[in-house]
CSV table of C-alpha atoms in Angstrom, one decimal:
chain,number,residue,atom,x,y,z
A,1,MET,CA,23.8,-11.9,18.0
A,2,GLY,CA,23.2,-9.2,15.4
A,3,TYR,CA,24.9,-6.1,13.9
A,4,LYS,CA,25.3,-2.5,15.1
A,5,VAL,CA,24.2,-0.5,12.0
A,6,VAL,CA,24.6,3.1,11.2
A,7,ILE,CA,22.5,5.0,8.5
A,8,ALA,CA,24.2,8.2,7.5
A,9,GLY,CA,21.8,10.5,5.6
A,10,ALA,CA,18.8,9.0,7.3
A,11,THR,CA,16.4,11.9,6.5
A,12,GLY,CA,16.9,11.7,2.7
A,13,ASN,CA,14.9,9.6,0.2
A,14,VAL,CA,17.5,6.9,0.0
A,15,GLY,CA,18.3,6.9,3.7
A,16,ARG,CA,14.6,6.4,4.6
A,17,GLU,CA,14.3,3.7,2.1
A,18,MET,CA,17.4,1.9,3.6
A,19,LEU,CA,15.6,1.9,7.0
A,20,ASN,CA,12.4,0.5,5.4
A,21,ILE,CA,14.3,-2.3,3.6
A,22,LEU,CA,16.4,-3.2,6.7
A,23,ALA,CA,13.1,-3.7,8.6
A,24,GLU,CA,11.3,-5.4,5.7
A,25,ARG,CA,14.1,-7.9,5.2
A,26,GLN,CA,14.5,-8.4,8.9
A,27,PHE,CA,18.2,-7.6,8.8
A,28,PRO,CA,19.7,-8.8,12.1
A,29,VAL,CA,20.1,-5.4,13.8
A,30,ASP,CA,21.1,-5.3,17.5
A,31,GLU,CA,21.5,-1.6,17.6
A,32,ILE,CA,20.9,1.2,15.0
A,33,ALA,CA,21.9,4.8,14.8
A,34,VAL,CA,20.5,7.3,12.3
A,35,LEU,CA,22.7,10.3,11.4
A,36,ALA,CA,22.0,13.6,9.7
A,37,SER,CA,23.6,17.0,9.3
A,38,ARG,CA,23.1,19.5,12.1
A,39,ARG,CA,20.2,21.3,10.2
A,40,SER,CA,18.3,18.0,10.4
A,41,LEU,CA,19.3,17.1,13.9
A,42,GLY,CA,16.5,15.6,15.9
A,43,THR,CA,14.4,14.8,12.9
A,44,GLU,CA,12.3,11.6,13.5
A,45,VAL,CA,12.5,8.7,11.1
A,46,SER,CA,10.8,5.3,11.1
A,47,PHE,CA,12.5,1.9,11.4
A,48,GLY,CA,9.8,-0.8,11.4
A,49,GLU,CA,7.5,0.1,14.3
A,50,ARG,CA,10.1,2.2,16.0
A,51,THR,CA,10.6,6.0,15.7
A,52,LEU,CA,14.2,7.1,15.9
A,53,LYS,CA,15.7,10.6,16.3
A,54,THR,CA,18.7,11.6,14.2
A,55,GLU,CA,22.1,12.2,15.7
A,56,ASP,CA,24.8,14.6,14.5
A,57,LEU,CA,26.9,13.0,11.8
A,58,ASP,CA,29.8,15.5,12.5
A,59,THR,CA,30.3,14.3,16.1
A,60,PHE,CA,29.3,10.7,15.9
A,61,ASP,CA,31.9,8.1,17.0
A,62,PHE,CA,31.9,5.0,14.7
A,63,THR,CA,34.0,2.9,17.1
A,64,GLY,CA,32.3,-0.4,17.9
A,65,TRP,CA,29.8,-0.2,15.0
A,66,ASP,CA,29.8,-2.9,12.4
A,67,ILE,CA,28.3,-1.5,9.2
A,68,ALA,CA,27.5,2.0,8.1
A,69,LEU,CA,25.2,2.7,5.1
A,70,PHE,CA,26.1,6.1,3.6
A,71,ALA,CA,23.6,8.1,1.6
A,72,ILE,CA,25.0,11.6,2.0
A,73,GLY,CA,26.6,12.5,-1.4
A,74,SER,CA,30.3,12.5,-2.4
A,75,ASP,CA,31.4,15.7,-0.7
A,76,ALA,CA,30.2,14.6,2.8
A,77,THR,CA,31.3,11.0,2.1
A,78,LYS,CA,34.9,12.2,1.4
A,79,LYS,CA,35.0,13.7,4.9
A,80,TYR,CA,33.2,11.0,7.0
A,81,ALA,CA,33.7,7.7,5.3
A,82,PRO,CA,37.4,7.5,6.1
A,83,LYS,CA,36.6,8.3,9.7
A,84,ALA,CA,34.1,5.5,9.9
A,85,ALA,CA,36.4,3.1,8.1
A,86,ALA,CA,39.4,4.0,10.4
A,87,ALA,CA,37.2,3.2,13.4
A,88,GLY,CA,36.6,-0.3,12.1
A,89,CYS,CA,33.2,0.2,10.7
A,90,VAL,CA,32.6,-1.1,7.2
A,91,VAL,CA,31.2,1.6,5.0
A,92,ILE,CA,28.7,0.8,2.2
A,93,ASP,CA,28.7,4.0,0.2
A,94,ASN,CA,25.9,5.0,-2.2
A,95,SER,CA,27.8,8.0,-3.7
A,96,SER,CA,30.0,7.9,-6.7
A,97,LEU,CA,33.2,8.8,-4.7
A,98,TYR,CA,34.7,5.3,-4.4
A,99,ARG,CA,33.1,3.5,-7.4
A,100,TYR,CA,36.2,3.7,-9.6
A,101,ASP,CA,38.8,3.2,-6.9
A,102,PRO,CA,40.7,0.0,-7.7
A,103,ASP,CA,41.0,-0.7,-4.0
A,104,VAL,CA,37.2,-0.5,-3.3
A,105,PRO,CA,34.9,-3.3,-4.6
A,106,LEU,CA,31.9,-2.2,-6.6
A,107,VAL,CA,29.2,-4.7,-5.8
A,108,VAL,CA,25.8,-5.9,-7.1
A,109,PRO,CA,25.2,-9.0,-5.1
A,110,GLU,CA,23.3,-10.9,-7.8
A,111,VAL,CA,26.3,-10.3,-10.1
A,112,ASN,CA,29.6,-10.3,-8.2
A,113,PRO,CA,29.0,-11.2,-4.5
A,114,GLU,CA,32.5,-12.5,-4.1
A,115,ALA,CA,33.8,-8.9,-4.6
A,116,VAL,CA,32.7,-7.9,-1.1
A,117,GLU,CA,35.7,-9.9,0.2
A,118,GLY,CA,38.0,-7.1,-1.1
A,119,TYR,CA,36.5,-4.6,1.3
A,120,ALA,CA,39.4,-4.9,3.7
A,121,LYS,CA,41.8,-2.7,1.7
A,122,LYS,CA,39.9,0.5,2.7
A,123,ASN,CA,37.0,-0.9,4.8
A,124,ILE,CA,34.7,0.5,2.1
A,125,ILE,CA,32.3,-1.0,-0.4
A,126,ALA,CA,30.8,1.0,-3.2
A,127,ASN,CA,27.2,0.9,-4.4
A,128,PRO,CA,26.9,1.4,-8.2
A,129,ASN,CA,24.9,4.0,-10.1
A,130,CYS,CA,21.2,3.4,-10.1
A,131,SER,CA,21.0,3.0,-13.9
A,132,THR,CA,23.9,0.5,-13.9
A,133,ALA,CA,22.6,-1.6,-11.1
A,134,GLN,CA,19.5,-2.8,-12.8
A,135,MET,CA,21.2,-3.3,-16.1
A,136,VAL,CA,24.0,-5.5,-14.9
A,137,VAL,CA,21.5,-7.8,-13.1
A,138,ALA,CA,20.0,-8.5,-16.5
A,139,LEU,CA,23.3,-8.7,-18.4
A,140,LYS,CA,25.2,-11.1,-16.1
A,141,PRO,CA,23.3,-14.3,-16.6
A,142,LEU,CA,23.2,-13.7,-20.4
A,143,HIS,CA,26.9,-13.0,-20.4
A,144,ASP,CA,27.6,-16.2,-18.6
A,145,ARG,CA,25.9,-18.1,-21.3
A,146,ALA,CA,26.9,-16.4,-24.6
A,147,ARG,CA,29.6,-13.7,-23.8
A,148,ILE,CA,28.5,-10.1,-24.4
A,149,LYS,CA,30.5,-8.1,-26.9
A,150,ARG,CA,28.6,-4.8,-27.0
A,151,VAL,CA,25.7,-3.1,-25.2
A,152,VAL,CA,23.7,-0.1,-26.5
A,153,VAL,CA,21.4,1.3,-23.8
A,154,SER,CA,19.0,4.2,-23.7
A,155,THR,CA,17.7,5.1,-20.3
A,156,TYR,CA,14.4,6.7,-19.2
A,157,GLN,CA,15.3,7.9,-15.7
A,158,SER,CA,12.8,9.2,-13.1
A,159,VAL,CA,13.2,12.4,-11.3
A,160,SER,CA,13.7,10.7,-7.9
A,161,GLY,CA,17.2,9.9,-9.2
A,162,SER,CA,17.8,13.7,-8.6
A,163,GLY,CA,16.5,13.6,-5.1
A,164,LYS,CA,13.7,15.5,-3.5
A,165,GLU,CA,14.5,18.7,-5.5
A,166,GLY,CA,13.8,16.9,-8.8
A,167,MET,CA,10.6,15.4,-7.5
A,168,ASP,CA,9.4,18.7,-6.2
A,169,GLU,CA,10.2,20.4,-9.5
A,170,LEU,CA,8.2,17.9,-11.6
A,171,TRP,CA,5.3,18.3,-9.2
A,172,GLU,CA,5.3,22.1,-9.2
A,173,GLN,CA,5.7,22.4,-13.0
A,174,THR,CA,3.0,19.8,-13.6
A,175,LYS,CA,0.6,21.8,-11.5
A,176,ALA,CA,1.6,25.0,-13.2
A,177,VAL,CA,0.6,23.5,-16.6
A,178,TYR,CA,-3.0,23.3,-15.4
A,179,ASN,CA,-2.8,26.7,-13.6
A,180,PRO,CA,-1.2,29.0,-16.1
A,181,VAL,CA,-1.2,32.0,-13.7
A,182,SER,CA,1.8,30.4,-12.0
A,183,GLU,CA,5.2,29.8,-13.5
A,184,VAL,CA,7.8,27.4,-12.3
A,185,PRO,CA,11.1,27.9,-14.2
A,186,PRO,CA,13.7,25.1,-14.3
A,187,LYS,CA,16.1,25.1,-11.3
A,188,LYS,CA,17.2,21.5,-10.7
A,189,TYR,CA,17.1,20.7,-14.4
A,190,THR,CA,18.3,22.6,-17.5
A,191,LYS,CA,14.9,22.6,-19.1
A,192,GLU,CA,11.3,22.1,-18.0
A,193,ILE,CA,10.8,18.5,-17.0
A,194,ALA,CA,7.0,18.4,-16.9
A,195,PHE,CA,5.6,16.8,-20.0
A,196,ASN,CA,9.1,16.8,-21.5
A,197,VAL,CA,12.2,14.6,-21.7
A,198,ILE,CA,15.7,15.9,-21.2
A,199,PRO,CA,18.7,14.0,-22.8
A,200,HIS,CA,21.1,15.3,-20.1
A,201,ILE,CA,21.9,13.7,-16.8
A,202,ASP,CA,25.0,15.0,-14.8
A,203,VAL,CA,27.7,17.1,-16.4
A,204,PHE,CA,28.9,17.0,-20.0
A,205,MET,CA,32.3,15.5,-20.8
A,206,GLU,CA,34.8,16.4,-23.5
A,207,ASP,CA,33.7,13.6,-25.9
A,208,GLY,CA,30.1,14.9,-25.8
A,209,SER,CA,28.8,12.2,-23.4
A,210,THR,CA,27.5,13.0,-20.0
A,211,LYS,CA,28.9,11.8,-16.7
A,212,GLU,CA,25.9,9.5,-16.2
A,213,GLU,CA,26.6,7.8,-19.5
A,214,TRP,CA,30.3,7.4,-18.6
A,215,LYS,CA,29.3,5.9,-15.3
A,216,MET,CA,27.3,3.2,-17.0
A,217,VAL,CA,30.2,2.3,-19.2
A,218,ALA,CA,32.9,2.3,-16.5
A,219,GLU,CA,30.8,0.5,-13.9
A,220,THR,CA,29.6,-2.2,-16.2
A,221,LYS,CA,33.2,-3.0,-17.1
A,222,LYS,CA,34.2,-3.1,-13.4
A,223,ILE,CA,31.2,-5.2,-12.2
A,224,VAL,CA,30.7,-7.6,-15.1
A,225,ASP,CA,33.6,-7.8,-17.6
A,226,PRO,CA,36.2,-5.1,-18.7
A,227,ALA,CA,36.0,-6.5,-22.3
A,228,ILE,CA,32.3,-5.5,-22.8
A,229,LYS,CA,31.8,-2.4,-24.9
A,230,VAL,CA,29.1,-0.1,-23.7
A,231,THR,CA,27.5,3.0,-25.2
A,232,ALA,CA,24.7,4.8,-23.4
A,233,THR,CA,22.3,7.7,-23.8
A,234,CYS,CA,20.8,8.7,-20.5
A,235,VAL,CA,17.5,10.7,-20.5
A,236,ARG,CA,15.5,12.2,-17.6
A,237,VAL,CA,11.7,11.7,-18.0
A,238,PRO,CA,8.7,13.0,-16.1
A,239,VAL,CA,8.2,9.9,-13.9
A,240,PHE,CA,8.5,10.2,-10.1
A,241,VAL,CA,10.0,6.8,-9.3
A,242,GLY,CA,11.3,3.9,-11.5
A,243,HIS,CA,14.0,3.8,-14.1
A,244,SER,CA,13.5,2.2,-17.5
A,245,GLU,CA,16.1,1.0,-20.0
A,246,ALA,CA,15.9,-0.2,-23.6
A,247,ILE,CA,18.9,-2.5,-24.0
A,248,ASN,CA,20.4,-3.9,-27.2
A,249,ILE,CA,23.0,-6.7,-26.6
A,250,GLU,CA,25.4,-8.2,-29.1
A,251,PHE,CA,26.8,-11.6,-28.1
A,252,GLU,CA,29.8,-13.6,-29.3
A,253,ASP,CA,27.6,-16.7,-29.6
A,254,PHE,CA,24.1,-17.0,-30.8
A,255,LEU,CA,21.5,-16.9,-28.0
A,256,ASP,CA,17.9,-17.6,-28.9
A,257,GLU,CA,15.3,-15.3,-27.4
A,258,ASP,CA,13.4,-18.2,-25.8
A,259,GLU,CA,16.5,-19.5,-24.1
A,260,ALA,CA,17.3,-15.9,-23.0
A,261,ARG,CA,13.8,-15.7,-21.5
A,262,ASP,CA,14.3,-19.0,-19.6
A,263,ILE,CA,17.8,-17.9,-18.3
A,264,LEU,CA,16.4,-14.6,-17.0
A,265,ARG,CA,13.4,-16.3,-15.4
A,266,GLU,CA,15.9,-18.4,-13.3
A,267,ALA,CA,18.3,-15.5,-12.6
A,268,PRO,CA,18.4,-14.0,-9.1
A,269,GLY,CA,16.6,-10.7,-8.6
A,270,ILE,CA,14.8,-10.8,-11.9
A,271,MET,CA,11.1,-11.1,-12.8
A,272,VAL,CA,10.2,-11.7,-16.4
A,273,ILE,CA,6.9,-10.3,-17.6
A,274,ASP,CA,7.0,-10.8,-21.3
A,275,LYS,CA,3.7,-11.4,-23.1
A,276,ARG,CA,3.3,-10.3,-26.7
A,277,GLU,CA,0.0,-8.6,-26.1
A,278,ASP,CA,-1.4,-5.3,-25.0
A,279,GLY,CA,-0.1,-4.6,-21.5
A,280,GLY,CA,2.1,-7.7,-21.5
A,281,TYR,CA,5.1,-5.7,-20.2
A,282,VAL,CA,6.1,-3.7,-17.1
A,283,THR,CA,6.2,0.0,-16.8
A,284,PRO,CA,8.0,2.1,-14.1
A,285,LYS,CA,4.8,2.9,-12.3
A,286,GLU,CA,4.2,-0.9,-11.7
A,287,CYS,CA,7.6,-1.5,-10.3
A,288,VAL,CA,7.5,1.0,-7.5
A,289,GLY,CA,8.1,-0.6,-4.1
A,290,ASP,CA,9.2,-3.9,-5.5
A,291,TYR,CA,12.6,-5.6,-5.0
A,292,ALA,CA,12.8,-7.1,-8.5
A,293,THR,CA,14.3,-5.9,-11.7
A,294,PHE,CA,11.6,-6.5,-14.3
A,295,ILE,CA,12.4,-7.7,-17.9
A,296,SER,CA,10.0,-7.4,-20.8
A,297,ARG,CA,10.1,-7.2,-24.6
A,298,ILE,CA,12.8,-9.9,-25.1
A,299,ARG,CA,13.3,-10.3,-28.8
A,300,GLN,CA,15.9,-11.2,-31.4
A,301,ASP,CA,17.7,-8.3,-33.2
A,302,GLY,CA,17.9,-9.4,-36.8
A,303,THR,CA,20.1,-6.5,-37.8
A,304,ILE,CA,23.2,-8.1,-36.2
A,305,GLU,CA,24.5,-11.6,-36.1
A,306,ASN,CA,24.0,-12.4,-32.4
A,307,GLY,CA,21.7,-9.8,-31.0
A,308,LEU,CA,18.9,-9.4,-28.5
A,309,ASN,CA,16.7,-6.5,-27.4
A,310,LEU,CA,15.0,-6.2,-24.0
A,311,TRP,CA,13.2,-3.7,-21.8
A,312,CYS,CA,14.4,-3.4,-18.2
A,313,VAL,CA,12.5,-1.6,-15.4
A,314,SER,CA,13.3,-1.2,-11.7
A,315,ASP,CA,12.5,1.0,-8.7
A,316,ASN,CA,15.6,3.2,-8.6
A,317,LEU,CA,15.3,4.1,-4.9
A,318,ARG,CA,15.3,0.3,-4.1
A,319,LYS,CA,17.5,-1.8,-6.5
A,320,GLY,CA,19.2,1.3,-7.7
A,321,ALA,CA,20.2,2.5,-4.3
A,322,ALA,CA,18.8,1.4,-0.9
A,323,LEU,CA,18.0,-2.3,-1.7
A,324,ASN,CA,21.4,-2.9,-3.3
A,325,ALA,CA,23.2,-1.4,-0.3
A,326,VAL,CA,21.2,-3.6,2.2
A,327,GLN,CA,21.9,-6.6,0.0
A,328,ILE,CA,25.6,-5.8,0.1
A,329,ALA,CA,25.4,-5.7,3.9
A,330,GLU,CA,23.6,-9.1,3.9
A,331,THR,CA,26.3,-10.5,1.6
A,332,LEU,CA,29.1,-9.0,3.8
A,333,GLY,CA,27.5,-10.6,6.8
A,334,ASN,CA,27.1,-14.0,5.2
A,335,ARG,CA,30.5,-14.2,3.6
A,336,VAL,CA,32.8,-12.3,5.9
A,337,LEU,CA,31.5,-10.9,9.2
A,338,LYS,CA,29.3,-13.9,10.1
A,339,LYS,CA,27.9,-12.4,13.3
A,340,ALA,CA,24.3,-13.4,12.6
């Protein structure tokens, strides 16, 4: 006996990836429904070897369905998630709407799987921000060993984090560089993204940080430990898929780089590729399509008493969004629903 699963936002990048991963991981699906807005009604999407047609999200009845994976943005989620939850369907939401709600668990299964058991307060579980998800997978096993005091992270985030519009803008601007008769002014971004980097993701806040940077701070505290101090600088780079992060960690206790490397090799969801030679590290292009969070460049930081540096790379459409949502569904099934 399997689950009745709904994908809301099935025609978007993340929704399609959710379908791919459900099929790849052989999630026990008895019945599946793919939902979209009316403008995308009837669009065909793939689920394994099957082709499915989207149904209307606005009129869909969630009664009798077990799990709904939402990838429709905060505004639509605000309207439809409570309807699904009230009908008894557990919502796993990829938007930012519920991440900071104290009654909604924010879950990365390699880090805090037990948190899914708090879903019942609202019948909703939140998926973290893409940049946070990969970072906390790396932080948690190190925190368990030596207690993290402070994290300084600089991100190099791909345009797929902005959706199809961001990917299209990079593609069109890149072509325009080689065909100067055409001009593609910035629309999705504040400045040209082709052959450039933009230190601005999401809106600016009063203290000068951006909302993306604030998310990394708040979510790390909620998922791992509220005592950890985090400061972030989030940057958009001209890469189609794959987020990278340079992470500096200060611990309460000394942690040798060799021990850290061994800990990370044994940690769930992590692949360590760390050779001190040309090419002995992972770049975002190499992580595309993979489940793992890749860690490279592990080394002692001699400028502070108990410090380490590392390089963290992951496919943001997978671990940063769709994969984590499916892993939450797996964890929910194993720990709570237990239908399959």
